[in-house]
Tab-separated table of C-alpha atoms and ligand atoms in Angstrom:
chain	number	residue	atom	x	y	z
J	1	UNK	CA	-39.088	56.433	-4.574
J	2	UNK	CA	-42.122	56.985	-2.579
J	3	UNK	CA	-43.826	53.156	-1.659
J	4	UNK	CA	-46.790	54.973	-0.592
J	5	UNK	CA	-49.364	54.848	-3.660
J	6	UNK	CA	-48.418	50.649	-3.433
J	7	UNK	CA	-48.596	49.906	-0.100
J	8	UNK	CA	-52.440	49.572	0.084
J	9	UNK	CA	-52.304	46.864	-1.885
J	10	UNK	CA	-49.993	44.854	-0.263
J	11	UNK	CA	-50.354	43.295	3.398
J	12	UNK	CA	-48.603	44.789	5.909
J	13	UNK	CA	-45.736	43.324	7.121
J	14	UNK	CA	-43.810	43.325	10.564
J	15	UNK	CA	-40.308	43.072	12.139
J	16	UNK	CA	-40.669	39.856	14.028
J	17	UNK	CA	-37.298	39.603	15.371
J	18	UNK	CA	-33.640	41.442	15.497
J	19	UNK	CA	-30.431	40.186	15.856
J	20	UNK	CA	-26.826	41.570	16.048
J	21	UNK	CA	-23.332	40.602	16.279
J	22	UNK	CA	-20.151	42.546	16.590
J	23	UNK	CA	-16.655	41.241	16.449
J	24	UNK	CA	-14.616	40.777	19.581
J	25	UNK	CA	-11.780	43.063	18.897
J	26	UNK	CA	-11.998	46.632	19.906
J	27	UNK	CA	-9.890	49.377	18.137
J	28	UNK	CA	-9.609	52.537	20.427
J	29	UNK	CA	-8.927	55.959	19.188
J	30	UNK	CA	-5.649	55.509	21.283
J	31	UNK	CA	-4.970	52.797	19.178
J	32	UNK	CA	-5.220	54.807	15.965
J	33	UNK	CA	-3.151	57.081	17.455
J	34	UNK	CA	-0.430	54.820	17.081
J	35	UNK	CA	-0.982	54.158	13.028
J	36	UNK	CA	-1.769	57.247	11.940
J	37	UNK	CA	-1.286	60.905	12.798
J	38	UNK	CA	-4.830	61.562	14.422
J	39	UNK	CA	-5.803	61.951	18.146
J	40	UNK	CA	-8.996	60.955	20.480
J	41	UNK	CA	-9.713	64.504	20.877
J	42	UNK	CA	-9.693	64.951	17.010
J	43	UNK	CA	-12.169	62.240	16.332
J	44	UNK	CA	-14.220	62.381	19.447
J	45	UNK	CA	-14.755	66.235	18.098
J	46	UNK	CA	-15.341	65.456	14.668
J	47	UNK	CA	-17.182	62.403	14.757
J	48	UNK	CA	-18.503	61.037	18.171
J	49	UNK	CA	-16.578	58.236	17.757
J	50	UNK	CA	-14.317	56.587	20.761
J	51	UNK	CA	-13.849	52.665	19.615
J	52	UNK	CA	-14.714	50.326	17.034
J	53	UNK	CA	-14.706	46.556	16.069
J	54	UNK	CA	-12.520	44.758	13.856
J	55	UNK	CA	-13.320	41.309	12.668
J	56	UNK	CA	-11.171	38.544	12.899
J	57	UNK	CA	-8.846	37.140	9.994
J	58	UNK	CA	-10.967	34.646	9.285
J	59	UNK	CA	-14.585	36.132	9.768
J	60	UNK	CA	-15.941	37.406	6.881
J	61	UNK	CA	-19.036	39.468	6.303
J	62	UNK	CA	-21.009	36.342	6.050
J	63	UNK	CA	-20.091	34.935	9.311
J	64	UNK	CA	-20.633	38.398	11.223
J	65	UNK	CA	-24.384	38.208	9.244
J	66	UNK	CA	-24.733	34.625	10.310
J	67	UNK	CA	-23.841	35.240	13.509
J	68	UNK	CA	-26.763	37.944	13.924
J	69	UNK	CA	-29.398	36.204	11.862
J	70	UNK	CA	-29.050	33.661	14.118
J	71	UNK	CA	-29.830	35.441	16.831
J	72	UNK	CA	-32.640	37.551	15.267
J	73	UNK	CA	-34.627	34.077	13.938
J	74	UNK	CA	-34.541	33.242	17.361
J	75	UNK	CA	-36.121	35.977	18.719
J	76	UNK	CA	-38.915	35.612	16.119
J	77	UNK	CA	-39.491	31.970	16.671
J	78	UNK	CA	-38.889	30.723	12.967
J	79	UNK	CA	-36.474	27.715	12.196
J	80	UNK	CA	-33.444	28.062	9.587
J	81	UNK	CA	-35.507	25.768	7.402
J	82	UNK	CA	-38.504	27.701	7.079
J	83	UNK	CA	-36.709	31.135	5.895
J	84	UNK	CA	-37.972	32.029	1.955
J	85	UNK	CA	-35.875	34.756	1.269
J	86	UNK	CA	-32.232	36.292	2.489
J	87	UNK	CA	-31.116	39.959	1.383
J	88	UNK	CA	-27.616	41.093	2.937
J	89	UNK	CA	-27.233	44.504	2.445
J	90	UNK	CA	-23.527	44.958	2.045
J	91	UNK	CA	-20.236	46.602	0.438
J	92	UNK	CA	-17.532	44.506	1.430
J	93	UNK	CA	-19.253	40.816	0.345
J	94	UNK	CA	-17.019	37.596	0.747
J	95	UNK	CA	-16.936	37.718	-3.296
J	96	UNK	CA	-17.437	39.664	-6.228
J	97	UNK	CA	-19.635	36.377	-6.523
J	98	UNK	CA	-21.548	34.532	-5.231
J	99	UNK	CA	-23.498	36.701	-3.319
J	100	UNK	CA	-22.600	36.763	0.456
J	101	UNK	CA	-26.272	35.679	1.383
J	102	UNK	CA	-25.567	32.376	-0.421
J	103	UNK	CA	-22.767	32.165	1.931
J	104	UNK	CA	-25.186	32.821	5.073
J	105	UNK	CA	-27.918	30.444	3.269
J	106	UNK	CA	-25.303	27.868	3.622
J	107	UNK	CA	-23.921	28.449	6.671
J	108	UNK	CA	-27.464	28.454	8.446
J	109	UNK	CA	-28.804	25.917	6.553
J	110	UNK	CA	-31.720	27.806	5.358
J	111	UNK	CA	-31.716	25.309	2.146
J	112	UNK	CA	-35.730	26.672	1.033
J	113	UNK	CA	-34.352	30.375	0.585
J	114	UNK	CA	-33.889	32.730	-2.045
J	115	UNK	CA	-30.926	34.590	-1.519
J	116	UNK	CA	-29.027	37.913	-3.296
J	117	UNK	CA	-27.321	40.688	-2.184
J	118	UNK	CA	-27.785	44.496	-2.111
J	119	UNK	CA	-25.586	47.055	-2.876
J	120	UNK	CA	-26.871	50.282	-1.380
J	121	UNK	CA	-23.866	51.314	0.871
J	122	UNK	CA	-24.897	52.864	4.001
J	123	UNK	CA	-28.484	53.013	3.048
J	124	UNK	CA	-28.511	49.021	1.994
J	125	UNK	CA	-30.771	47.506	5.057
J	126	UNK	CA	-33.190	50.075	4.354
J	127	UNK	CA	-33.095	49.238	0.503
J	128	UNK	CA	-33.137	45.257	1.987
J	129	UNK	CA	-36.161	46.760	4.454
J	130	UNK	CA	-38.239	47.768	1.605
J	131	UNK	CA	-37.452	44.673	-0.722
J	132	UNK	CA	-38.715	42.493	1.963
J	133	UNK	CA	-41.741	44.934	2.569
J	134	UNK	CA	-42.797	44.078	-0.806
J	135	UNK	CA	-42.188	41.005	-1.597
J	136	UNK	CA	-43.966	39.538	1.717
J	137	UNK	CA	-46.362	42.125	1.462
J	138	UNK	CA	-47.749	40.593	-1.925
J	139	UNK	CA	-47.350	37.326	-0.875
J	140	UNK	CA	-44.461	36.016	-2.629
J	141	UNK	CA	-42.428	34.937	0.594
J	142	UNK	CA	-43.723	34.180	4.507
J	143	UNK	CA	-40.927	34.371	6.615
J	144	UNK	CA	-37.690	36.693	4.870
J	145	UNK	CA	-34.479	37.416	6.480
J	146	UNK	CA	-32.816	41.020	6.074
J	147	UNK	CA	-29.097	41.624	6.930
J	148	UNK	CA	-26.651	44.797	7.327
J	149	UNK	CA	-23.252	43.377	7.396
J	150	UNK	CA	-19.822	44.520	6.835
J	151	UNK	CA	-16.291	43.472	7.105
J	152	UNK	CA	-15.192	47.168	6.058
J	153	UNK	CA	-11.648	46.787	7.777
J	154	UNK	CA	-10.663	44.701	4.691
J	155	UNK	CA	-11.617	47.583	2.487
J	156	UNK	CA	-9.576	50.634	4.380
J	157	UNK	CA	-6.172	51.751	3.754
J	158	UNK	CA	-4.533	51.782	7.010
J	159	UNK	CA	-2.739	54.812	6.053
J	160	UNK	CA	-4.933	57.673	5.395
J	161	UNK	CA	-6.126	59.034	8.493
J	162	UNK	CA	-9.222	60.868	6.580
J	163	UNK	CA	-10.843	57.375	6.572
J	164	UNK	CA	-9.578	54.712	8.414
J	165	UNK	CA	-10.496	56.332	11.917
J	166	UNK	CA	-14.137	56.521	10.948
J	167	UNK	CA	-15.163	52.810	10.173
J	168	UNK	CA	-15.475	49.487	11.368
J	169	UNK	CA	-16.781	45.872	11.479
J	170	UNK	CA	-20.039	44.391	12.183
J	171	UNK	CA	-23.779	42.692	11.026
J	172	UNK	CA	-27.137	43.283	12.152
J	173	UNK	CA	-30.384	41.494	10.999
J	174	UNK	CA	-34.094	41.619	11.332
J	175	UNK	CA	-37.014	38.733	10.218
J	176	UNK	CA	-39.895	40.392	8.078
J	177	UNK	CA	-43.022	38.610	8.354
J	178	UNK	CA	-46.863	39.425	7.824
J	179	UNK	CA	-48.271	41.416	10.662
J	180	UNK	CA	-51.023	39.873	12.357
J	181	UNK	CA	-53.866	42.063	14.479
J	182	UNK	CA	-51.178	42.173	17.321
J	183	UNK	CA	-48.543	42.988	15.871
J	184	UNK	CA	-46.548	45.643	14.884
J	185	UNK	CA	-46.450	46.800	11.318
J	186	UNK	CA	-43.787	48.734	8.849
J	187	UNK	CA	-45.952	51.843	8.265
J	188	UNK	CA	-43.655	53.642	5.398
J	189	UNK	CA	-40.782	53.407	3.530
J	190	UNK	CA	-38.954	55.584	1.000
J	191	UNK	CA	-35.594	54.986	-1.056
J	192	UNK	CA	-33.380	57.723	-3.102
J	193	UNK	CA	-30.582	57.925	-5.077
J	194	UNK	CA	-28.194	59.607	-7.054
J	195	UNK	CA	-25.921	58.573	-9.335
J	196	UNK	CA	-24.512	62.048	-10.159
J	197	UNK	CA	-22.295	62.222	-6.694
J	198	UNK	CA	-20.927	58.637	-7.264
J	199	UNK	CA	-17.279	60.060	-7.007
J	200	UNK	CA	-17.530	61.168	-3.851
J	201	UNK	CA	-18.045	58.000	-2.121
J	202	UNK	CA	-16.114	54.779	-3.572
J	203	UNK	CA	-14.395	51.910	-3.645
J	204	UNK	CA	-12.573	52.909	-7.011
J	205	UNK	CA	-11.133	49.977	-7.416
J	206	UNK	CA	-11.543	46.366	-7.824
J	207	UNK	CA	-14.294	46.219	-9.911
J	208	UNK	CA	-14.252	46.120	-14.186
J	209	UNK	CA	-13.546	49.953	-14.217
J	210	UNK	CA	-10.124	49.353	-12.260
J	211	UNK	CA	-8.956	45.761	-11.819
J	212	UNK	CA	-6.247	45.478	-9.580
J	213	UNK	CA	-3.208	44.622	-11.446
J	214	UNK	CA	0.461	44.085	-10.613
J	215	UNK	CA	1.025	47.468	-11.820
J	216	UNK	CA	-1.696	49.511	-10.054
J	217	UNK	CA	-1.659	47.718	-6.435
J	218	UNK	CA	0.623	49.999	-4.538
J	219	UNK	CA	-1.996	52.537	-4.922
J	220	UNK	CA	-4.562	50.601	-3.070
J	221	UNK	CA	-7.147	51.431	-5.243
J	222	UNK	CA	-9.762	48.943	-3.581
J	223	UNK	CA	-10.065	50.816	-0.278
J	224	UNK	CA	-12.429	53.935	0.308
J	225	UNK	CA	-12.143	57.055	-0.736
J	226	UNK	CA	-14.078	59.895	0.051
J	227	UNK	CA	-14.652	63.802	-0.343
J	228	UNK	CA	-15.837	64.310	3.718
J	229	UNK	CA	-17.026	67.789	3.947
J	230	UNK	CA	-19.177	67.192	0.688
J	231	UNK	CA	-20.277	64.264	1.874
J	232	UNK	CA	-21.455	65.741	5.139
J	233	UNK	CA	-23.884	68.409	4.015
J	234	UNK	CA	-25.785	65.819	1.688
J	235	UNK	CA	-25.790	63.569	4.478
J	236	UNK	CA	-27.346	66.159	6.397
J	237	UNK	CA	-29.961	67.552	3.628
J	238	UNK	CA	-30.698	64.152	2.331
J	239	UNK	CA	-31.540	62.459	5.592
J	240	UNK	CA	-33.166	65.403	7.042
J	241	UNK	CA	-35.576	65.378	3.571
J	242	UNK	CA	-35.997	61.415	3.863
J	243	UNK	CA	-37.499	61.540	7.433
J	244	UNK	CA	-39.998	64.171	6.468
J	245	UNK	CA	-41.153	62.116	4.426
J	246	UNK	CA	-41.564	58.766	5.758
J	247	UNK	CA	-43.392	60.846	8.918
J	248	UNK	CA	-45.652	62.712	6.349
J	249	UNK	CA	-46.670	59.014	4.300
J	250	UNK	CA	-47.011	57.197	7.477
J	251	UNK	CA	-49.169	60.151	8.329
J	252	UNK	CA	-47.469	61.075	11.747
J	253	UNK	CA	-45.985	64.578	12.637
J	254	UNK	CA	-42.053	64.718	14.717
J	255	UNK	CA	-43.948	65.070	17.820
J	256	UNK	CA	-45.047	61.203	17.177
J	257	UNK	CA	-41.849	59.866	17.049
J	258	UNK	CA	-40.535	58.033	20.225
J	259	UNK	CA	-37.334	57.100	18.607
J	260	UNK	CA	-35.598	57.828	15.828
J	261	UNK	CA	-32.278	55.703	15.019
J	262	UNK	CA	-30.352	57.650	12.467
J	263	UNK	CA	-27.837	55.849	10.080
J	264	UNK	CA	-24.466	56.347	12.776
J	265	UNK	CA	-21.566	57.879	11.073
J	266	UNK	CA	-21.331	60.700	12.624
J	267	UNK	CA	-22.739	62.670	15.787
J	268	UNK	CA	-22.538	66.100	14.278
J	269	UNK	CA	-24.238	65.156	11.220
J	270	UNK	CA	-27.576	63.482	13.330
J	271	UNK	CA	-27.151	66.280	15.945
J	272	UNK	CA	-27.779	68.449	12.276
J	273	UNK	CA	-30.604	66.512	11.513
J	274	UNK	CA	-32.386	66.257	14.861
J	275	UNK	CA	-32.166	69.916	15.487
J	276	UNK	CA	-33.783	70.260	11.882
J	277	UNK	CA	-36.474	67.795	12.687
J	278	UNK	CA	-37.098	68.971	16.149
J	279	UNK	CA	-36.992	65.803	17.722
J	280	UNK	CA	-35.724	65.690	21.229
J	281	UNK	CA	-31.890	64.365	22.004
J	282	UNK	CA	-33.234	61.750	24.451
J	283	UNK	CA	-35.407	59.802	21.488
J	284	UNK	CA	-32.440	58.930	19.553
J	285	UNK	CA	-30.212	55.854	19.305
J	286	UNK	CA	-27.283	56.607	19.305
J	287	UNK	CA	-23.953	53.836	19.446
J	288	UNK	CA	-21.468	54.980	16.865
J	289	UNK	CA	-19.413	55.944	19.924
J	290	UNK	CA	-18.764	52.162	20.214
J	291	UNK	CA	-18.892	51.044	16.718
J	292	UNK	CA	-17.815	53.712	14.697
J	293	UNK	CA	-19.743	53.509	10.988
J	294	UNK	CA	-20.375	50.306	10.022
J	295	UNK	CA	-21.851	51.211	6.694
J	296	UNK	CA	-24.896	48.878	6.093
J	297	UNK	CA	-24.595	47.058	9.169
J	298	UNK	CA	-25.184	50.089	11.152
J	299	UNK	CA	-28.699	50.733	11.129
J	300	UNK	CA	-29.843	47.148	12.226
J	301	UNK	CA	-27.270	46.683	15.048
J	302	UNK	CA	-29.007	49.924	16.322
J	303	UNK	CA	-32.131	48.864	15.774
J	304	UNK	CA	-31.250	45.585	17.604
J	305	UNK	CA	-29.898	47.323	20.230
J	306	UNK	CA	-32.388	49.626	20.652
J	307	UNK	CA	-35.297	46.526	20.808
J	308	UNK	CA	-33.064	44.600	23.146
J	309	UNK	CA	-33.117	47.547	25.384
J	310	UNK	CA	-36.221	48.167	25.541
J	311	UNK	CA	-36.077	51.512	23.671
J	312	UNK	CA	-39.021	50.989	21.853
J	313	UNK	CA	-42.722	49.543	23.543
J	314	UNK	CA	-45.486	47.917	21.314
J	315	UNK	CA	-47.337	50.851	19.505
J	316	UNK	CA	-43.981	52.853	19.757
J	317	UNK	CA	-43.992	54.493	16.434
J	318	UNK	CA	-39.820	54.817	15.291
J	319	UNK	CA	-37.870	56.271	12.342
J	320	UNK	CA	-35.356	54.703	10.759
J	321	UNK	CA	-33.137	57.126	8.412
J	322	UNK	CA	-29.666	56.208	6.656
J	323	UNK	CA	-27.740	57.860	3.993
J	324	UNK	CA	-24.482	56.848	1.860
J	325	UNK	CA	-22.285	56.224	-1.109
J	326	UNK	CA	-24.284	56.195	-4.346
J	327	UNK	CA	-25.330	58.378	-3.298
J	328	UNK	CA	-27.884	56.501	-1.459
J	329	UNK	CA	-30.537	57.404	0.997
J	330	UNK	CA	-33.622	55.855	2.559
J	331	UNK	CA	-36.076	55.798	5.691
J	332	UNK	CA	-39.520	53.635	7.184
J	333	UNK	CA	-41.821	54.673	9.853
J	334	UNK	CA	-42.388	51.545	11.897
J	335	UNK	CA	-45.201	51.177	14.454
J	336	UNK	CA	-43.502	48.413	17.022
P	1	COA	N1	-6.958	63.150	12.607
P	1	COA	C1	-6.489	64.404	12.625
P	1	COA	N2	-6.682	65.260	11.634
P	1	COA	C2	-7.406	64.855	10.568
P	1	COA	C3	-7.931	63.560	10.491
P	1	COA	C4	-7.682	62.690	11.561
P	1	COA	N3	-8.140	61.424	11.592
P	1	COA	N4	-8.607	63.427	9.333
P	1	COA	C5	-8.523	64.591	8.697
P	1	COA	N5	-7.779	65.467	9.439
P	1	COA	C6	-7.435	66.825	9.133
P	1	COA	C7	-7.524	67.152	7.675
P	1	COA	O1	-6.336	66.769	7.040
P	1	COA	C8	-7.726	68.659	7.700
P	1	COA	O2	-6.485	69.246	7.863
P	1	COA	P1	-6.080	70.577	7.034
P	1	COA	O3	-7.093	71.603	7.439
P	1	COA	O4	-4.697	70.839	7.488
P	1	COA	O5	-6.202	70.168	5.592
P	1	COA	C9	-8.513	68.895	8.983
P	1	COA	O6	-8.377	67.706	9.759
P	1	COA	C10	-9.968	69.206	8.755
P	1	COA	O7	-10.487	68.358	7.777
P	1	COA	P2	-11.996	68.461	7.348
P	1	COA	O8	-12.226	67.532	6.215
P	1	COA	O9	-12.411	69.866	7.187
P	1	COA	O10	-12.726	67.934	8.656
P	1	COA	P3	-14.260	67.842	8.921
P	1	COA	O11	-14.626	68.725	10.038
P	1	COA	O12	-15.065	67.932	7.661
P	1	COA	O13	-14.373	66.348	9.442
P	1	COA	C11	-15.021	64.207	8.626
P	1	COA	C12	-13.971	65.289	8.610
P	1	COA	C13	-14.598	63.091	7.691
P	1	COA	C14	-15.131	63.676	10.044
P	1	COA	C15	-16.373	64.806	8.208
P	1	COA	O14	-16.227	65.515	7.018
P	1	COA	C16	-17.427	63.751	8.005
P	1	COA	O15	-17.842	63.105	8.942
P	1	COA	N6	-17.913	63.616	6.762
P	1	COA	C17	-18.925	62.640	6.475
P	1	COA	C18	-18.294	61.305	6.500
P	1	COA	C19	-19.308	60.239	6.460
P	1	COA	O16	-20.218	60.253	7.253
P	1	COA	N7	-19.114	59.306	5.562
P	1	COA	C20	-19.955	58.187	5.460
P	1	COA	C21	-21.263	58.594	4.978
P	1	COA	S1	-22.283	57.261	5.076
């Protein structure tokens, strides 16, 4: 989906604060070492990755995404009570139902909001991104709340060493409001999927295909599963196709771009896509060294990061690119 041909019509809308949280615990690669038959060289090689964060027992997904929304509403100066609309962006929600934003509505007391989740995998604060894009930008909400946030640890099987050394725990958030003359504005925005890889990305079970039953729950059906290598080179071609164009409707060129923060799963796969968009090494975010992939939380913790930093200057013009199960994929241009 291209949001080009309706985004004259709508008003253009800014990211007036970020916000992130991660969990406490860190899980080394050392530590994995000691579960499963893997080694730090393996999956600093493969992936990039040398720690990531494990929630507590009792932290869910909604308090990691409270704990960043928080922090990202006050950064923009707007009060719990005057927040319209929550999306959370997640695959590991509190419950099947309700929705883990009417978990965060509560917990913040942001009693005036609208609140739902998205299930976009990987790709799902993007998806959030350009829900909030539109409905602000036609004047259905003033002040919305976007959060990536996922407890994934409860979803891994602790056993297979394909997955479990590639994930982890965390929530990242970002307040959309109109842009005003000296502001910043979200200048594109583009979403994509296809249903036709679904298998080689999943929970498989869990849901009404495959309930969990006495019988079935040795096989730990409701942890991920995934084909890797195939899921690498769409990763690659899919994200490298999604920035193109998001630089091409924003009507920028690579050369524009003063920092591009790439979904983070893995290093070799946005090493792939930076060479492809010749965009230099240094104008990247990169912190899936720390954090491993945290699915739909990943994105706006590095986007958090990045603005906490001071990676990215008023004017700055930055891409933001993600890819995942679905499959899913999405980007925005965003003039800071
Ligand atoms: N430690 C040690 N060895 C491991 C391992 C681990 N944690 N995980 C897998 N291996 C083994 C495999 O069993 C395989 O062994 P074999 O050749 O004897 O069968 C070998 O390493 C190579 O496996 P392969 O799948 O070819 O590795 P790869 O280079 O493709 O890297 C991934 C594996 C998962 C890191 C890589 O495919 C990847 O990152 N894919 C995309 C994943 C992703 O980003 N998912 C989320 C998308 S949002």
């Amino acid at each position: 989906m291209d949001s080009s041909a309706a985004a004259s019509a709508l008003r253009p809308v800014q990211i007036a604060g970020t916000g992130s949280y991660l969990p406490e615990k860190v899980l080394s690669n050392a530590d994995l070492e000691k579960i499963v038959e893997t080694s730090d060289d393996w999956i600093t090689t493969r992936t990039g990755i040398k720690e990531r964060r494990i929630a507590a027992e009792d932290q869910s997904t909604s308090h990691l995404a409270a704990e960043a929304v928080k922090k990202a509403l006050a950064q923009a100066g707007v009060e719990a009570a005057d927040v319209e609309l929550i999306i959370v962006a997640t695959i590991t929600p509190d419950t099947l139902t309700p929705a883990t934003a009417c978990y965060v509505q509560k917990q913040l007391g942001c009693d005036r909001a609208v609140a739902f989740d998205v299930s976009a995998a990987c790709s799902g604060f993007l998806y959030a991104l350009e829900l909030a894009r539109t409905s602000v930008g036609a004047g259905a909400f003033q002040n919305a709340v976007i959060v990536g946030a996922e407890k994934l640890s409860a979803y891994i099987n602790w056993e297979d060493r394909n997955t479990c050394v590639l994930f982890g725990d965390g929530a990242g958030a970002a307040v959309i409001t109109p842009a005003t003359a000296d502001s910043g504005r979200v200048l594109s925005s583009q979403l994509g999927t296809d249903g036709n890889q679904a298998e080689l990305l999943s929970i498989p079970g869990g849901g009404s295909a495959c309930p969990i039953t006495v019988d079935n729950a040795s096989e730990r059906l409701a942890t991920l599963a995934m084909q890797g290598r195939e899921v690498f080179k769409h990763a690659v071609n899919a994200m490298k196709r999604a920035s193109i164009e998001a630089i091409e409707t924003a009507g920028l060129q690579s050369s524009d771009i003063k920092l591009l923060i790439p979904h983070q799963a893995n290093l070799r796969i946005i090493d792939a896509i930076v060479e492809r968009l010749e965009i230099d090494k240094e104008d990247v975010f990169i912190n899936l060294n720390r954090y491993g992939n945290t699915s739909a939380a990943a994105v706006a913790i590095a986007l958090d990061e990045a603005n906490r930093d001071g990676r990215m200057q008023r004017g700055d013009k930055i891409l933001l690119v993600a890819f995942g199960a679905g499959l899913t994929w999405a980007s925005a241009a965003i003039e800071w």
